Coordinates of C-alpha atoms in Angstrom, one line a residue:
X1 CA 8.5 -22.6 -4.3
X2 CA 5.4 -24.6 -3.4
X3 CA 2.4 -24.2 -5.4
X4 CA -1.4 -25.1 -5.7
X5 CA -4.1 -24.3 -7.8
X6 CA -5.1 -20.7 -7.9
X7 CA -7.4 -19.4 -4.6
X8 CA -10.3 -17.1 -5.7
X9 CA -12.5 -17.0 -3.2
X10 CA -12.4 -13.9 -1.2
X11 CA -12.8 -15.4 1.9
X12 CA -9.8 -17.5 1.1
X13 CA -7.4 -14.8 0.1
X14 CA -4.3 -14.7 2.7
X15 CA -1.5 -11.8 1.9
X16 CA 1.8 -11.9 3.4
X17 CA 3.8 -8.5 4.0
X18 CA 7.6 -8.3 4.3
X19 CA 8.7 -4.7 5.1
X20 CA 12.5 -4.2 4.5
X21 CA 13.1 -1.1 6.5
X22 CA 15.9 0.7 4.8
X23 CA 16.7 3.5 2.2
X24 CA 19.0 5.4 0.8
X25 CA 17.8 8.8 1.9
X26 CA 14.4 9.8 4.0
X27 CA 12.1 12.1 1.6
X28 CA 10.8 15.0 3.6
X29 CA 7.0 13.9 3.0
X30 CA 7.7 10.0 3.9
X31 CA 6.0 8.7 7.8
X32 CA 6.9 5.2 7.0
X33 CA 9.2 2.8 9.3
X34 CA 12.4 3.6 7.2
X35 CA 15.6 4.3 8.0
X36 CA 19.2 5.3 6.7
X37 CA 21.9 3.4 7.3
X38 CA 25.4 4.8 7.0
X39 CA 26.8 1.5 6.6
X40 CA 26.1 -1.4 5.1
X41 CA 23.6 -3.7 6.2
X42 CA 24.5 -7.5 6.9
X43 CA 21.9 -8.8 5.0
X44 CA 23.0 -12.4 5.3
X45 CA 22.9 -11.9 9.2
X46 CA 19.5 -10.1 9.0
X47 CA 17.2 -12.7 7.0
X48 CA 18.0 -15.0 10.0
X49 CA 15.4 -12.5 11.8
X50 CA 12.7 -13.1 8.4
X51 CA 13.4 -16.4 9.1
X52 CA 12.7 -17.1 12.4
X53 CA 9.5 -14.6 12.5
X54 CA 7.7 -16.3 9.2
X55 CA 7.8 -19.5 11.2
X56 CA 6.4 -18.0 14.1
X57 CA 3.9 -16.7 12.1
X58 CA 3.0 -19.7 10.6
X59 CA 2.5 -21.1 14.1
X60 CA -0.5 -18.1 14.7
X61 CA -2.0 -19.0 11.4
X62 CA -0.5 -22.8 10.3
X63 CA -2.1 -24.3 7.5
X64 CA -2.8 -20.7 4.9
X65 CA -2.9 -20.6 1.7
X66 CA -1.1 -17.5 0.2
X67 CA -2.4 -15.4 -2.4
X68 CA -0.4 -12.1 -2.6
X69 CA 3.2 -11.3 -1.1
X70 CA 4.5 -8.0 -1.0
X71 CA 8.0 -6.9 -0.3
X72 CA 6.9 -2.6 1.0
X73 CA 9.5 -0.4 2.7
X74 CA 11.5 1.3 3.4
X75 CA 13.3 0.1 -0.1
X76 CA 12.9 -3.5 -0.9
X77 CA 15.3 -3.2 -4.0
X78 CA 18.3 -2.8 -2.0
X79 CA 17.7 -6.2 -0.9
X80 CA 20.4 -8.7 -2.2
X81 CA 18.6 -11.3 -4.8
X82 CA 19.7 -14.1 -2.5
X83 CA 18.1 -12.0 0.3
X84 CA 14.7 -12.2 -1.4
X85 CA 15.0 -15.7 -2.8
X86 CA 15.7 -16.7 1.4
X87 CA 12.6 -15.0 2.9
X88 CA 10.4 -16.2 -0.6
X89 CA 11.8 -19.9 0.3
X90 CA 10.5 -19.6 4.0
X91 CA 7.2 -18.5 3.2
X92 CA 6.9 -21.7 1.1
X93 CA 8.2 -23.7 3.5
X94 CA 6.1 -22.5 6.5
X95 CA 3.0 -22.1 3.9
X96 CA 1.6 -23.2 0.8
X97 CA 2.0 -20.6 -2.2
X98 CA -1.2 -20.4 -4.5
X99 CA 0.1 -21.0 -8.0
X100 CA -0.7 -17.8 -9.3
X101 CA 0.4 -16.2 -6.4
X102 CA 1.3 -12.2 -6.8
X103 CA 4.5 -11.5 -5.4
X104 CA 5.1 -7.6 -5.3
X105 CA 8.4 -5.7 -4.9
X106 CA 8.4 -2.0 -4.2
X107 CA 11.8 -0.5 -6.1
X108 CA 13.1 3.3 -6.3
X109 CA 14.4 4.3 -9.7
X110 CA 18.1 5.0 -8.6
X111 CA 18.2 1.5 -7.1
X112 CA 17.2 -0.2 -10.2
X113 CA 19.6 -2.7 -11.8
X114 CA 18.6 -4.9 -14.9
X115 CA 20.6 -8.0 -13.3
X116 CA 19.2 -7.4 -10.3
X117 CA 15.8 -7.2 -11.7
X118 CA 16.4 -10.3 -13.3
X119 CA 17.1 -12.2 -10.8
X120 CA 14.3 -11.0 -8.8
X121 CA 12.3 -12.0 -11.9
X122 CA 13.5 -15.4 -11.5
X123 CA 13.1 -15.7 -8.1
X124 CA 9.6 -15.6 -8.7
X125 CA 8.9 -11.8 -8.3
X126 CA 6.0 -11.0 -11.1
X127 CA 5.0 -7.5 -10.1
X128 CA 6.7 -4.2 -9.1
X129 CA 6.1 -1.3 -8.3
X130 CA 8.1 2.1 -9.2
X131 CA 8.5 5.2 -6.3
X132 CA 8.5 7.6 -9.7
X133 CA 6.7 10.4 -7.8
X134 CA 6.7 13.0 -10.6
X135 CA 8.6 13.3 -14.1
X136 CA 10.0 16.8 -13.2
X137 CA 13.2 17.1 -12.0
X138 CA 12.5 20.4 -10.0
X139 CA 10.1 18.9 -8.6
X140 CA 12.1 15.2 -8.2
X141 CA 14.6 17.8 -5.5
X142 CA 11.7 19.0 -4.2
X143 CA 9.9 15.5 -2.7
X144 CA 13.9 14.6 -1.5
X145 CA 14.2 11.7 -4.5
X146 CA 17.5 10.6 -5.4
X147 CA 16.5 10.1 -9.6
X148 CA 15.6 12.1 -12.3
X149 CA 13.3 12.0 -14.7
X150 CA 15.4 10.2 -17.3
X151 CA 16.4 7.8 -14.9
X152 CA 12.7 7.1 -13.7
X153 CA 12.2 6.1 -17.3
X154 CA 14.9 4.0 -17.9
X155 CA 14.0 2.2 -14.5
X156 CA 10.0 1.9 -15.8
X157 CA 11.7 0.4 -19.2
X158 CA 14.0 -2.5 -17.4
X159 CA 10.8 -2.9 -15.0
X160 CA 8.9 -3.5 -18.0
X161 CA 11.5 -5.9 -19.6
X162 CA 11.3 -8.4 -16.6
X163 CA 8.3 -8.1 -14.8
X164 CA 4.6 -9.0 -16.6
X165 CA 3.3 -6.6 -14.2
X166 CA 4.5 -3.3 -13.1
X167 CA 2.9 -0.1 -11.5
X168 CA 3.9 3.4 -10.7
X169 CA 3.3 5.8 -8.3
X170 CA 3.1 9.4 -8.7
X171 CA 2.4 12.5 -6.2
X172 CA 0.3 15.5 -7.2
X173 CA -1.3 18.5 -5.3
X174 CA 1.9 19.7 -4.9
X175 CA 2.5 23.7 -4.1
X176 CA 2.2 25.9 -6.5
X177 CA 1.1 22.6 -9.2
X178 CA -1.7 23.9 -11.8
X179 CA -4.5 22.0 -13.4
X180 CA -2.7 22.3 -16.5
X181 CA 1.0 21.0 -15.7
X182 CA -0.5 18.1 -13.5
X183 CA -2.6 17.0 -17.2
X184 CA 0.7 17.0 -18.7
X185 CA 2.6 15.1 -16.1
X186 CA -0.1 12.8 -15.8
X187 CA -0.8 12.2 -19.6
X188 CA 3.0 11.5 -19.6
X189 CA 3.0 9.0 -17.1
X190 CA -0.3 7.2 -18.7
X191 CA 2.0 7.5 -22.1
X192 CA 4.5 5.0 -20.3
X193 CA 2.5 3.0 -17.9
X194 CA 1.9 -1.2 -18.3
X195 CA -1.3 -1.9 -16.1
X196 CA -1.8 -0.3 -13.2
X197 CA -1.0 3.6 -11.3
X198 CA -1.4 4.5 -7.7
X199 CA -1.7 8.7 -7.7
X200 CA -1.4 10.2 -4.1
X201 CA -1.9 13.7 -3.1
X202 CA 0.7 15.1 -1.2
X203 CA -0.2 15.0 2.6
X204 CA 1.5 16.8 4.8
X205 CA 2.5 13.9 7.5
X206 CA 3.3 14.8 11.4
X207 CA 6.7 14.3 12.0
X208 CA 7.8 14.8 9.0
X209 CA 10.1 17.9 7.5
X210 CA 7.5 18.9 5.2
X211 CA 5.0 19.5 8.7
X212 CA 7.7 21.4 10.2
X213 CA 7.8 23.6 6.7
X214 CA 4.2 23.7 6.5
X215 CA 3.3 24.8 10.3
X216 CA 5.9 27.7 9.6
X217 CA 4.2 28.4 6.8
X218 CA 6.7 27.9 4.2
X219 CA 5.7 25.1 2.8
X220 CA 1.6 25.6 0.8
X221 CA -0.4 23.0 -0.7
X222 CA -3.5 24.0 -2.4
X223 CA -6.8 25.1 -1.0
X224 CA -9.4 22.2 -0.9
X225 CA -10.8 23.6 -4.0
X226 CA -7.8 23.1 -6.3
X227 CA -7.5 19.9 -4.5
X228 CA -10.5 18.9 -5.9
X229 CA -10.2 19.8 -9.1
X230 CA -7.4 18.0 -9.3
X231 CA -8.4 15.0 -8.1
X232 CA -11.3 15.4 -10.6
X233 CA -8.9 16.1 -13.6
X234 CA -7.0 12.9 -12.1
X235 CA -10.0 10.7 -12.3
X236 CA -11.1 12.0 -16.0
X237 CA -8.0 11.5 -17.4
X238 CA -7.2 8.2 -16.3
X239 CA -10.9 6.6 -17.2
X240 CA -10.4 8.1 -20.4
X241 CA -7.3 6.6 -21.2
X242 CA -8.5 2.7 -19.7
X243 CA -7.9 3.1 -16.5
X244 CA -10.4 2.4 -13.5
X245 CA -10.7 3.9 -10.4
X246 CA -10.5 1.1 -8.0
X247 CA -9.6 2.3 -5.1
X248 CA -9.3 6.2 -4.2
X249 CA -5.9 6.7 -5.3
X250 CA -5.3 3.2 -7.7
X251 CA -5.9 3.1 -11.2
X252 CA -5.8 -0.1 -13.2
X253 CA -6.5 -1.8 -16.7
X254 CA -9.3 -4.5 -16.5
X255 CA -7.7 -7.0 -14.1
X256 CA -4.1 -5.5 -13.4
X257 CA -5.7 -4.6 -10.0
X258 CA -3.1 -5.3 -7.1
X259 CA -4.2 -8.4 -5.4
X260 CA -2.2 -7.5 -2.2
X261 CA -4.0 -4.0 -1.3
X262 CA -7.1 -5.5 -2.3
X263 CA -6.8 -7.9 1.1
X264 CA -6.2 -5.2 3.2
X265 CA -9.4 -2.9 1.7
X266 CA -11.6 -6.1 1.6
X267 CA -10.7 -6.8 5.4
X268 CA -9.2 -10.1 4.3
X269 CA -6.1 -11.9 6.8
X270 CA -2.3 -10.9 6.1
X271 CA 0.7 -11.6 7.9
X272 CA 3.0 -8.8 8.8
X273 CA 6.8 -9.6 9.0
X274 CA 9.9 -7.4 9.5
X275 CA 10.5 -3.9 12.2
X276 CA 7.9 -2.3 12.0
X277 CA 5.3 -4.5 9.9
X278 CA 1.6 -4.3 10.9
X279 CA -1.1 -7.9 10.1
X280 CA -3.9 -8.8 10.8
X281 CA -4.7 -12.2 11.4
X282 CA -8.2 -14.2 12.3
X283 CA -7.4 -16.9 15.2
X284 CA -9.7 -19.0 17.5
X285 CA -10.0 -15.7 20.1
X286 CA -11.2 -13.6 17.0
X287 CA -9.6 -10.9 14.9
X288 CA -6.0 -10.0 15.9
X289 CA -4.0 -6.6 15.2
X290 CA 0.2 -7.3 15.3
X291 CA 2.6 -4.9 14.9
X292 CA 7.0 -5.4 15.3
X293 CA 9.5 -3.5 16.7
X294 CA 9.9 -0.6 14.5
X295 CA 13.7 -0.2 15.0
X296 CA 15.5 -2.2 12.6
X297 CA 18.8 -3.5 15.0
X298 CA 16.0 -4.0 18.2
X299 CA 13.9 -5.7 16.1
X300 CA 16.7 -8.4 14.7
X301 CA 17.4 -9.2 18.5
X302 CA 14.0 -10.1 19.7
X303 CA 13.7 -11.8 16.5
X304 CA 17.0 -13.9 17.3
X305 CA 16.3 -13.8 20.5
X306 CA 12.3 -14.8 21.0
X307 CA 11.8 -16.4 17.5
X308 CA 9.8 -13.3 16.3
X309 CA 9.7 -8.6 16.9
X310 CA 6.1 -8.5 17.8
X311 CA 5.3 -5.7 20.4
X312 CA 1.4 -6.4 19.8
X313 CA -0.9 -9.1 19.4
X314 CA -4.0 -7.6 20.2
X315 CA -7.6 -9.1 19.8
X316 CA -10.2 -6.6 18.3
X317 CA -13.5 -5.6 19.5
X318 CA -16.3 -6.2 17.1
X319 CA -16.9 -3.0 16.9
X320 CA -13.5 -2.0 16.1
X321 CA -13.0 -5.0 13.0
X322 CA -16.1 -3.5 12.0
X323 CA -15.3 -0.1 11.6
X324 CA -11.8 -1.6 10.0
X325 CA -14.0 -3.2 7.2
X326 CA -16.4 -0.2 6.6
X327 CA -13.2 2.8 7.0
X328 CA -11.5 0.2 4.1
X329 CA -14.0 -1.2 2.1
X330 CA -15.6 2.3 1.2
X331 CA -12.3 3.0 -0.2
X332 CA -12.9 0.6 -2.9
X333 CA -15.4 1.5 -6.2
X334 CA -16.7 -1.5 -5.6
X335 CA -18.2 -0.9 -1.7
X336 CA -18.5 -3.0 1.2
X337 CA -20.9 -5.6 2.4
X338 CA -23.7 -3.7 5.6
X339 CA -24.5 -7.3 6.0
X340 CA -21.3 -8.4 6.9
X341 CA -20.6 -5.1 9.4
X342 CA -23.6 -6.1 11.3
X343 CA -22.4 -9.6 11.2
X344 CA -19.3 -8.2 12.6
X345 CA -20.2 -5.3 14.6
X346 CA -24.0 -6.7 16.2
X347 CA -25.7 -3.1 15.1
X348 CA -26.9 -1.6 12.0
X349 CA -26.3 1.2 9.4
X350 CA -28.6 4.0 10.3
X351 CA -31.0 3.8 8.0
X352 CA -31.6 8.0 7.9
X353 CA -28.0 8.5 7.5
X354 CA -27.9 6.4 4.8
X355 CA -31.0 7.6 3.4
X356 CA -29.4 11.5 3.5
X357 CA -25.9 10.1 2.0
X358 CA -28.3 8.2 -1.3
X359 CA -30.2 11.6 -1.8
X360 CA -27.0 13.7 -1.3
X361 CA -25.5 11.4 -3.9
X362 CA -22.7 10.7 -1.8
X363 CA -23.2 6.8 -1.5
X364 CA -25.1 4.1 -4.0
X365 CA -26.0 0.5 -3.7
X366 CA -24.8 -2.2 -6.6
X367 CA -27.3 -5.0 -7.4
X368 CA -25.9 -7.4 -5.0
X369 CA -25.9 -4.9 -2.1
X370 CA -22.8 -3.7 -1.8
X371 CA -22.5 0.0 -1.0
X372 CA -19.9 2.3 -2.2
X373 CA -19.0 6.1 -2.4
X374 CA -20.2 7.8 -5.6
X375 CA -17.2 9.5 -7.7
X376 CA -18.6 13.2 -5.7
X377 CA -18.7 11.5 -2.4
X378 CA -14.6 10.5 -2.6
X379 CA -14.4 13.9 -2.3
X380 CA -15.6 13.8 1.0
X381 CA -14.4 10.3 2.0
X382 CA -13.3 11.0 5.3
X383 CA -16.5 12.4 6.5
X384 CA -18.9 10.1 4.9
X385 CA -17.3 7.4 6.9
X386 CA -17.0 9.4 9.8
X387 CA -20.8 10.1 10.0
X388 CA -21.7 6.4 8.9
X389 CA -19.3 4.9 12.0
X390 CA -21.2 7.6 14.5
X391 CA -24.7 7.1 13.6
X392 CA -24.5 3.1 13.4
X393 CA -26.8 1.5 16.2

C-alpha cells in the first residue's frame, strides 16, 4: 500500500467504509444490511463491484488522504484474505493511505481462523473488532450467536496474537439481567480486554424478531430505571478499571480510541462502499449524504453495470449537516464546537436552553468551548439533543 506521513488534523481526517454484507445467521436483535446466503458467495466475481465503486468514489472526492478504513457488516471475516488484500489495494490505488492509517475488521468468534487472521494481519489489517456480545452461553442462544463462551475467548486470544489492536463488544440490559450478574460479566470481559470496549444496551430494533417478541409482549427489557442503573454500574466499572468513556457506549485506554467512529461523531468526510453502505462526503455543492443498493446481487449489477450501487447522492441543507454535527458530536465526552453549528447551520444555540441544561447539570463547557453532555445528562441523551435542535434560532 501507499503511504504518507501520519494526518492529525481533524479537519484532514478522511475514513473509508467497506460493508461486506453477509453472515452466517441473522441474530434476532440485528437491523443492519446483512444477509444469509445459502450458498457460497463468488467472492472473486464480487470484489469486481468494490472495485469499480472505490474508483468512482475517488472520482466524487479525488485527491484524499485516508486516515481510518473499516471493513463493518454483515461479517467481514468471511471475506477471503485475497478478498481484503484486493479492495485494501484499490483504496491505495484510487487514494493515498496515511502511514499510520487504522484499518479495522469487524470478526464473529465462530468465524475466526488464526491463518486467516494472519493473513489479514499481513495484509495490513491492525485493529479488529470481536461480535462477543456476552460470556454466557444461555444468554449466547438467546441474542441468536453461533459461539460460545469458550470459543469467544479463544477468538479474543488469536485476535490478540495478531492484531496490536483489538476491541470487543458486548450487549447488556438484557431481560431478566441484574445489576449483579452484568458486574460479573463485565469485570470478566475488562479481565480479558487489550485497549478498547464498545458496550450496547439491547434495543429493541423495528423489523426485527425481537420487535415482534417484544410487541407481543414476550420478550421484556428493563424498566428505564434498571436501565439506568445499569448503564451507571457500566460507566463505574469501566473508569475504575482504565477505561474512558468516550463516546456513549465506547470505552478505551488512553489513546486506543477508534479513529474510524471518531470521523463519523466529529462530522468528519467518509466514503461509503459496498450494498447498502451509507458516506458522507464534502464536494463543491456542499455536504453530500450517499447511500448503495442494499441488496447484495442488485447491488453487484449496478456496480458492474454503472461503475458504482449508489441510490443517493444527496446534498444537505445547512440546517440538516448541522443537526448531523450537534446529534453526533454530543455523543462524544469530549463535546462539539456551537461555533462551528452556527457556522454550519446560520442560527444560534438558544442561549436559555442552554442556560437550563448548565443549571440542570445536564451539559458543561471545556476551556476551549467545546460543549458536552455531563455523565447524568447521557442519561437523557436523546432529549437533550432533541430540545437543543428545537430551540436553536
Amino acid at each position: 500500500m501507499t503511504h504518507k506521513n501520519n494526518v492529525t488534523k481533524l479537519d484532514e481526517a478522511f475514513g473509508v467504509y467497506v460493508h461486506w454484507p453477509f453472515c452466517a445467521a441473522k441474530c434476532p436483535y440485528c437491523d443492519f444490511n446483512s444477509h444469509v446466503r445459502h450458498n457460497p458467495v463468488d467472492q472473486e466475481l464480487f470484489v469486481e463491484g468494490y472495485v469499480r465503486e472505490i474508483a468512482h468514489m475517488a472520482s466524487i472526492v479525488p485527491n484524499k488522504t485516508v486516515t481510518s478504513i473499516f471493513f463493518g457488516g454483515g461479517t467481514p471475516s468471511l471475506m477471503e484474505p485475497k478478498t481484503l488484500e484486493k479492495i485494501l489495494a484499490e483504496i491505495s490505488k484510487n487514494w493515498t493511505v496515511a502511514s499510520e492509517v487504522e484499518i479495522s475488521l469487524e470478526a464473529n468468534p465462530q468465524s475466526v481462523d488464526a491463518d486467516r487472521f494472519q493473513a489479514y494481519a499481513k495484509a495490513g489489517v491492525n485493529r479488529v473488532s470481536l461480535g462477543v456480545q456476552s460470556f454466557n452461553d444461555e444468554q449466547l442462544k438467546f441474542l441468536g450467536r453461533l459461539h460460545n463462551a469458550d470459543e469467544a475467548k479463544q477468538a479474543i486470544a488469536i485476535a490478540q496474537k495478531h492484531f496490536p489492536r483489538m476491541s470487543f463488544d458486548m450487549i447488556y440490559a438484557r431481560p431478566d439481567q441484574t445489576s449483579k450478574q452484568w458486574e460479573e460479566e463485565l469485570s470478566a470481559a475488562i479481565a480479558l480486554a487489550a485497549d478498547h470496549l464498545s458496550l450496547y444496551q439491547l434495543t429493541i430494533e423495528h423489523g426485527t424478531p425481537f420487535y415482534n417478541l417484544h410487541e407481543r409482549g414476550k420478550l421484556k427489557t428493563p424498566r428505564d430505571e434498571q436501565a439506568a442503573e445499569l448503564y451507571e454500574l457500566t460507566q463505574s466499572i469501566c473508569t475504575s478499571n482504565g477505561f474512558e468513556t468516550y463516546e456513549i457506549s465506547n470505552h478505551a485506554k488512553p489513546g486506543a480510541q477508534c479513529q474510524h467512529n471518531l470521523v463519523y461523531w466529529r462530522g468528519q468526510d467518509y466514503a461509503g462502499i459496498g450494498p447498502g453502505a451509507h458516506g458522507r462526503l464534502t464536494i463543491s455543492k456542499g455536504r453530500v449524504a450517499t447511500a448503495t443498493q442494499p441488496n447484495p446481487e442488485k447491488w453487484w449489477q449496478a456496480a458492474n453495470v454503472d461503475g458504482h450501487g449508489l441510490t443517493e447522492l444527496e446534498v444537505l441543507s445547512p440546517e440538516e449537516h448541522a443537526d448531523e454535527l450537534m446529534i453526533m458530536g454530543l455523543r462524544l465526552a469530549e463535546g462539539f464546537d456551537p461555533i462551528r453549528y452556527e457556522a454550519v447551520s446560520g442560527k444560534s444555540l438558544n442561549e436559555k436552553e442552554v442556560s437550563f441544561l448548565q443549571e440542570m447539570e445536564m451539559v458543561s463547557f471545556t476551556d476551549n468551548g467545546l460543549m458536552r453532555v455531563t455523565p447524568k445528562g447521557f442519561l437523557l441523551l436523546d432529549a437533550i439533543v432533541a430540545d437543543l435542535a428545537i430551540e436553536a434560532q
